[in-house]
């Protein structure tokens, strides 16, 4: 079976984790501080706060902006559900926005949504706009940033999948008030579980540090509990692992881009569409997601099953959050409320991609995709080799 992803763990990773364990200092110590310093440098930001997941990062980012009951957060409809769940965890309500052709939040749809909120008199309740850099390609941060600035609303980037991606040369996570990263094994850099927030705002960074550690404030040399906080800390052995991963991140991203270019070539002229990457954006290809032709419900799942039957692990792109049970039942969403998300969700399939995937494996993946598409009745299938 060709797996969706396989983290590359080498002797240097193992040695770093071993040294951290042998140090006897296991949680949030010097290795976490060094990992934060390196993350800040990598993204060109002044502060990085390491956490135990990106879900924690997003949750704290919203909390330090004062998000609470009665507030609204505007976010993309197409993401892993954590992006919306953190809004609910703050007691606030998510307001979803439809997609553009890159599977990211569409600036035009954002503008229309904010106009609706303004007309309803609720625009002042919006605490944040949260674009997601879907599959490792940044959203249109120029368009989104301009609309957010005009409305006076801070942007929190869900850059879970996008460490190392750029938009007109600017780093993912560096274009809003805060940028949030994930180090889950499905992401380009992993620490097992892990996450971080980067920001240039010292006051926000301080509140993030207080909230991740039980509400403890150590400024002034004493330990004081200033507000109820969480335990969202990263361990030393995860940070040690992360430091080694970060040192080879650019190499890993380059390998992913080469593999993505090979897929692009194998798919060219065929019935499955390669990912649309907009001009000025460098994707890190956290996932390589193809689009099936416009088709009826159920076909995508048949293709995924057909690929698995051919020893190739494939999966959906990501989630249509308003159509998941909790959000659909809580807010009464229906098909058609987010037409582009409906289409993207129904047509997307993630292909295996990892930095050491071989050309032969990629050929097998594309052959399995085309055969499964033919079996599912997606005709006019022509092989590309
Ligand atoms: C993976 C992911 C998350 C959650 O990250 P964790 O580190 O697993 O909590 C949030 N948002 C997006 C877009 C993701 O892909």
PDB file of C-alpha atoms and ligand atoms in Angstrom, residues 53-55 58 79-80 82-83 132 158 160-161 182-184 187 193-194, ligand 1:
ATOM      1  CA  UNK A  53      -1.205  21.652  18.909  1.00  0.00           C
ATOM      2  CA  UNK A  54      -2.512  24.069  16.312  1.00  0.00           C
ATOM      3  CA  UNK A  55      -5.975  23.654  17.814  1.00  0.00           C
ATOM      4  CA  UNK A  58      -6.088  28.872  17.248  1.00  0.00           C
ATOM      5  CA  UNK A  79     -11.037  23.316   6.457  1.00  0.00           C
ATOM      6  CA  UNK A  80     -10.311  20.795   9.122  1.00  0.00           C
ATOM      7  CA  UNK A  82     -10.638  22.489  14.376  1.00  0.00           C
ATOM      8  CA  UNK A  83     -10.723  25.894  12.643  1.00  0.00           C
ATOM      9  CA  UNK A 132      -6.840  28.992   6.170  1.00  0.00           C
ATOM     10  CA  UNK A 158      -4.694  29.302  10.199  1.00  0.00           C
ATOM     11  CA  UNK A 160      -1.517  24.835  10.084  1.00  0.00           C
ATOM     12  CA  UNK A 161      -0.502  23.375   6.716  1.00  0.00           C
ATOM     13  CA  UNK A 182       0.512  22.686  13.331  1.00  0.00           C
ATOM     14  CA  UNK A 183       3.247  20.101  13.762  1.00  0.00           C
ATOM     15  CA  UNK A 184       0.955  17.065  13.434  1.00  0.00           C
ATOM     16  CA  UNK A 187       2.002  18.535   8.181  1.00  0.00           C
ATOM     17  CA  UNK A 193       1.681  16.676  18.221  1.00  0.00           C
ATOM     18  CA  UNK A 194       2.588  20.347  18.411  1.00  0.00           C
TER      19      UNK A 194
HETATM   20  C1  LIG B   1      -4.238  20.095  11.060  1.00  0.00           C
HETATM   21  C2  LIG B   1      -5.038  21.326  11.074  1.00  0.00           C
HETATM   22  C3  LIG B   1      -5.462  21.927  12.260  1.00  0.00           C
HETATM   23  C4  LIG B   1      -5.287  21.274  13.599  1.00  0.00           C
HETATM   24  O1  LIG B   1      -3.953  21.087  13.937  1.00  0.00           O
HETATM   25  P1  LIG B   1      -3.582  20.176  15.201  1.00  0.00           P
HETATM   26  O2  LIG B   1      -2.140  20.470  15.405  1.00  0.00           O
HETATM   27  O3  LIG B   1      -3.842  18.757  14.811  1.00  0.00           O
HETATM   28  O4  LIG B   1      -4.428  20.609  16.333  1.00  0.00           O
HETATM   29  C5  LIG B   1      -6.122  23.142  12.184  1.00  0.00           C
HETATM   30  N1  LIG B   1      -6.369  23.735  11.012  1.00  0.00           N
HETATM   31  C6  LIG B   1      -6.001  23.179   9.855  1.00  0.00           C
HETATM   32  C7  LIG B   1      -6.289  23.895   8.562  1.00  0.00           C
HETATM   33  C8  LIG B   1      -5.339  21.958   9.837  1.00  0.00           C
HETATM   34  O5  LIG B   1      -5.002  21.402   8.671  1.00  0.00           O
END
